[in-house]
C-alpha positions as semicolon CSV with decimal commas, in nm:
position;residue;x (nm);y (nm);z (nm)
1;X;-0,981;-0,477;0,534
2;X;-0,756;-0,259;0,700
3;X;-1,018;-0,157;0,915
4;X;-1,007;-0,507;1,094
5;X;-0,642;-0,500;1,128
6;X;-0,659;-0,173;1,285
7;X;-0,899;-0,295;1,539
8;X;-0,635;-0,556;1,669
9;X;-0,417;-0,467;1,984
10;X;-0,044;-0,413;1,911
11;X;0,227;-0,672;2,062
12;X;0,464;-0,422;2,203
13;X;0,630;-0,569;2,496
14;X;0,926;-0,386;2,425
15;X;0,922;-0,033;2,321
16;X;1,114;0,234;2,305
17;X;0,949;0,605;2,342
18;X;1,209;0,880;2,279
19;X;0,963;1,155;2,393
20;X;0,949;1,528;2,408
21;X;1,264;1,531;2,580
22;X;1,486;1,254;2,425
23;X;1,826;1,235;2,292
24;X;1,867;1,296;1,920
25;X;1,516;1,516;1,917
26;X;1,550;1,866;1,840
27;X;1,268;2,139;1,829
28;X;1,238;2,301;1,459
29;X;0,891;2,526;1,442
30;X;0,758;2,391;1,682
31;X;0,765;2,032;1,653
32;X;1,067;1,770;1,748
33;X;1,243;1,532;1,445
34;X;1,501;1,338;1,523
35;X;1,901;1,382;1,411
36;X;2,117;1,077;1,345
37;X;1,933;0,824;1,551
38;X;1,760;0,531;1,284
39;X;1,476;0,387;1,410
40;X;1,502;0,066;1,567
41;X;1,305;-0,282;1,588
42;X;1,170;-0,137;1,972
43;X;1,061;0,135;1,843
44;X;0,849;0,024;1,501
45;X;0,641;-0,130;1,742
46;X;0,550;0,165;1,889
47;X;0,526;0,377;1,564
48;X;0,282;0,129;1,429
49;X;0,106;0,152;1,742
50;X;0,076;0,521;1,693
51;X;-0,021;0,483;1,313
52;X;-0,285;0,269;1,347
53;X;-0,452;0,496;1,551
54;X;-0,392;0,775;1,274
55;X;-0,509;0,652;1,031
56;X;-0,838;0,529;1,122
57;X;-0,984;0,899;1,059
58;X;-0,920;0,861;0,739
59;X;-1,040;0,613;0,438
60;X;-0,852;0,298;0,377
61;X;-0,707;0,242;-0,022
62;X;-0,987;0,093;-0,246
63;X;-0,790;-0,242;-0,302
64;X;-0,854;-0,305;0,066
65;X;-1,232;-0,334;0,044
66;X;-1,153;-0,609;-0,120
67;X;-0,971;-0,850;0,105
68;X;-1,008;-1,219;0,091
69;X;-1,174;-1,157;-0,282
70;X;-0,851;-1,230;-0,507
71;X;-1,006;-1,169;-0,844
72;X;-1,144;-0,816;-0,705
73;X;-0,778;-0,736;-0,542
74;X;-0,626;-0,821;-0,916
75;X;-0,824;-0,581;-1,162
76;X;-0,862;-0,338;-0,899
77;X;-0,491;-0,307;-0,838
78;X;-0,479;-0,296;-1,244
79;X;-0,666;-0,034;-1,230
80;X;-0,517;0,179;-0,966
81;X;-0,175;0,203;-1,165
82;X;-0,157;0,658;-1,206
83;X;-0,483;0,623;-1,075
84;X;-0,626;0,860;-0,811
85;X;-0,755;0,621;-0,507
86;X;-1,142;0,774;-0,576
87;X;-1,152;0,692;-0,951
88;X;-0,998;0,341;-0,913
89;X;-1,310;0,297;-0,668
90;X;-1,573;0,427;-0,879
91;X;-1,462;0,230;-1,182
92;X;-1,391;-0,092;-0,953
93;X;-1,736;-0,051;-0,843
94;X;-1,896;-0,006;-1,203
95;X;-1,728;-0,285;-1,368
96;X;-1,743;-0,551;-1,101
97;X;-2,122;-0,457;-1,157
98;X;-2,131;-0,630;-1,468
99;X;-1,911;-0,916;-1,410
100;X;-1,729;-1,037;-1,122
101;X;-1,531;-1,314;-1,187
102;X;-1,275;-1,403;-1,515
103;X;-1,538;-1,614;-1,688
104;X;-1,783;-1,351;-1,699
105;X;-1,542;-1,087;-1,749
106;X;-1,347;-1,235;-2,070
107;X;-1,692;-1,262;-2,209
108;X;-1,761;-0,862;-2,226
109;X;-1,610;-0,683;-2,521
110;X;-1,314;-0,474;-2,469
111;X;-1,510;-0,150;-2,564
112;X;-1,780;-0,253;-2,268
113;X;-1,469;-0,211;-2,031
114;X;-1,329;0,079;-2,129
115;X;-1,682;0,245;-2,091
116;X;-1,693;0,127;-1,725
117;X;-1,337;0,168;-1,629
118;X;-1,339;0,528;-1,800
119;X;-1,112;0,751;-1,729
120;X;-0,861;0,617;-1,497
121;X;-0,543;0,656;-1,628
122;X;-0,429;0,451;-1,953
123;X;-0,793;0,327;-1,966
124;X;-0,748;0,160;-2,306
125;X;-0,448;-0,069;-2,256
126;X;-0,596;-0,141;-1,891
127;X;-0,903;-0,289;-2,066
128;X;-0,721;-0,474;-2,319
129;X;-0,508;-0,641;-2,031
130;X;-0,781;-0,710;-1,813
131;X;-0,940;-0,922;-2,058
132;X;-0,599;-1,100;-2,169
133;X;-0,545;-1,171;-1,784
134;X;-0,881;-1,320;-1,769
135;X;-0,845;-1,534;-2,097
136;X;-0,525;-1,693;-1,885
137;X;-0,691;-1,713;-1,580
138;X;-0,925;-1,919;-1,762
139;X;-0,732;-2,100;-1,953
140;X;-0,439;-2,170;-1,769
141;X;-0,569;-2,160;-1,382
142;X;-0,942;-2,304;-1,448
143;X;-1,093;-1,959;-1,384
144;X;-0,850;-1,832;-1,037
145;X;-0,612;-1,647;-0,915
146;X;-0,265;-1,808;-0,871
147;X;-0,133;-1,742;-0,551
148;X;0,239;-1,722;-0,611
149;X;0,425;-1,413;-0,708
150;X;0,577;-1,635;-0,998
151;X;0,279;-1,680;-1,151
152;X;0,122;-1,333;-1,054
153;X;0,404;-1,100;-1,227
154;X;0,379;-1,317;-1,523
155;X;0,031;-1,170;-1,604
156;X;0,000;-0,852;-1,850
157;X;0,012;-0,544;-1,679
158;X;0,092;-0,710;-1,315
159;X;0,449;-0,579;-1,131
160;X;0,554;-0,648;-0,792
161;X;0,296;-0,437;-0,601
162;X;0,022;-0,529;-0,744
163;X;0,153;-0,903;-0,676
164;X;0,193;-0,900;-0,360
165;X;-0,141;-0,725;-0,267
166;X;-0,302;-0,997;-0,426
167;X;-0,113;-1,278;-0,240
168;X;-0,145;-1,066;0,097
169;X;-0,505;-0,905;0,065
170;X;-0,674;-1,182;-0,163
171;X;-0,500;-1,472;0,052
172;X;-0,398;-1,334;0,369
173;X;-0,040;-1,510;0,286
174;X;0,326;-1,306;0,412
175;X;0,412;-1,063;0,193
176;X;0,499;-0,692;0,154
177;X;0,393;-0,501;-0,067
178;X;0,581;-0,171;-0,164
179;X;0,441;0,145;-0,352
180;X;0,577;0,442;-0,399
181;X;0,457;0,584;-0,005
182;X;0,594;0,311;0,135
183;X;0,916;0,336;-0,055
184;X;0,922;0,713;0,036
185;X;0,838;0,707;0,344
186;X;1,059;0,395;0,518
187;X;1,319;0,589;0,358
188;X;1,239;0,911;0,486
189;X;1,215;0,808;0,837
190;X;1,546;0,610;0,836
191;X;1,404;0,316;0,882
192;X;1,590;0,163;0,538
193;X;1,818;0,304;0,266
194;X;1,703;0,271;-0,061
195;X;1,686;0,350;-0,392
196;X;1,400;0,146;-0,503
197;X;1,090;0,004;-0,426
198;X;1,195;-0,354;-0,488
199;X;1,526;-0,306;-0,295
200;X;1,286;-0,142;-0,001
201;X;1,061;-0,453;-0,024
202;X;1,417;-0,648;0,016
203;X;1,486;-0,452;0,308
204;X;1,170;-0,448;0,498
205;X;1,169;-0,855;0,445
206;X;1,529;-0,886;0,646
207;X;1,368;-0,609;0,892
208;X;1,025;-0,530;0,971
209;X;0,833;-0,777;1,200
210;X;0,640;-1,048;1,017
211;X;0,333;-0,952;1,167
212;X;0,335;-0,575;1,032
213;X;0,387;-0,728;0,666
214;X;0,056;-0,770;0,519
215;X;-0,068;-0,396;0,701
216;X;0,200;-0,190;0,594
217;X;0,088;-0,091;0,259
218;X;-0,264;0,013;0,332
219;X;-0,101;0,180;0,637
220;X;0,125;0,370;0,500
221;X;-0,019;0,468;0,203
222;X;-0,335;0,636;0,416
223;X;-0,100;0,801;0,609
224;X;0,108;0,907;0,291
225;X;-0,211;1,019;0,103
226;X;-0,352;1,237;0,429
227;X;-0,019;1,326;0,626
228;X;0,386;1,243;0,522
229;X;0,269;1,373;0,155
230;X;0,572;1,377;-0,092
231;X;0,600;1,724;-0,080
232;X;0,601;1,970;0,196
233;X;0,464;1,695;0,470
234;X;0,258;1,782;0,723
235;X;0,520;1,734;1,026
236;X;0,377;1,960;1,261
237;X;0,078;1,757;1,295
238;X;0,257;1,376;1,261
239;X;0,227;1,194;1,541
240;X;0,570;1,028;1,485
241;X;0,804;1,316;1,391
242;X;0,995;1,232;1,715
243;X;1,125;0,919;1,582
244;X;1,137;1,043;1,224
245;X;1,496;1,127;1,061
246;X;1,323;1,337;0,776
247;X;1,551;1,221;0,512
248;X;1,489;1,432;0,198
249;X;1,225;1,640;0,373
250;X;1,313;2,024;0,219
251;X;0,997;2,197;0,311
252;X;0,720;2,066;0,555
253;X;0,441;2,243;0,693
């Protein structure tokens, strides 16, 4: 869970604090951003430093309860597509209450999952995937998830994010997984330059340290959910606005 990963001390041997007085930083109702100056591989260190004590007031993403259960990672993720975070977890919760694994799954009825999984968004085709994915889980992987992008993506309904959240979550294998905060918000700080999540994913690869990989997603989606929302962010109360370039940022509060 992210929980446990938040718990673990940051390597930061070299950091890089720009602080209320710094170069670059200038004061803009009452709070410092920075101008011009793109966030370096010192300073992510100390950003995620600062995050991870952030966002520990606030409730990790469903998916992440979870971890190190790859079948659980899978539908849930399916499920979480235009999804709010609470009614992904309330419908997780009632359908892995009736089956819990692909064999017991593909044997419920496609009307008994729509009932469960009711009403996160585009219930009915969700349903009708979930039990195709099962029926090749089954049949082609004796009943478990692959654990290869590859073979991931190639299941209905499964893209990139929900891929790699099964590879990095479900098997605690290198991976990054990129949604539309992380993709928005990398961006907006200045960290990468992007146009879309798979070219951010590309970015972060050649860029962010390995060890931030598998955290990033839950990270920065809490934070995007509670704090750097997509419109009018809160920057007066962001604990990294200092190191923050704002891209895009028109209104923030």
């Amino acid at each position: 869970m992210i929980a446990d990963w938040l718990a673990r001390p940051s390597m930061s041997s070299d950091e890089s604090d720009p602080g209320q007085g710094s170069a670059g930083g200038n004061m803009m109702s009452g709070f410092i951003f920075n101008q011009g100056c793109r966030m370096n591989e010192a300073q992510i260190h100390k950003i995620v430093r600062t995050l991870k004590k952030a966002v520990s007031q606030w409730r990790a993403p469903v998916v992440g309860h979870y971890q190190q259960s790859p079948f659980k990672v899978l539908i849930s993720c399916v499920l979480s597509l235009r999804t709010q975070d609470k009614t992904t977890e309330a419908a997780s919760q009632r359908l892995f209450e009736l089956a819990d694994s692909p064999e017991r799954m593909a044997k419920l009825a496609t009307a008994a999952i729509e009932e469960k999984i009711y009403p996160v968004g585009f219930y009915k085709t969700k349903a009708k995937n979930i039990k195709k994915i099962c029926a090749i889980l089954n049949k082609e992987f004796g009943g478990r998830v692959p654990d290869e992008i590859d073979a991931l993506l190639a299941l209905p309904g499964v893209g990139r994010k929900t891929a790699n959240l099964v590879v990095t979550l479900g098997f605690n294998k290198p991976g990054i997984c990129v949604d539309t905060h992380v993709h928005r918000i990398t961006n907006r700080w200045g960290y990468v330059k992007t146009k879309t999540p798979e070219k951010t994913e590309q970015a972060l690869r050649e860029k962010l340290p390995r060890r931030y990989w598998i955290a990033i997603n839950d990270l920065l989606v809490t934070f995007g959910q509670n704090c750097c929302k997509p419109i009018s962010p809160f920057c007066s109360r962001c604990p990294i606005v200092a190191y923050c370039e704002r891209r895009g940022v028109d209104r923030s509060r």
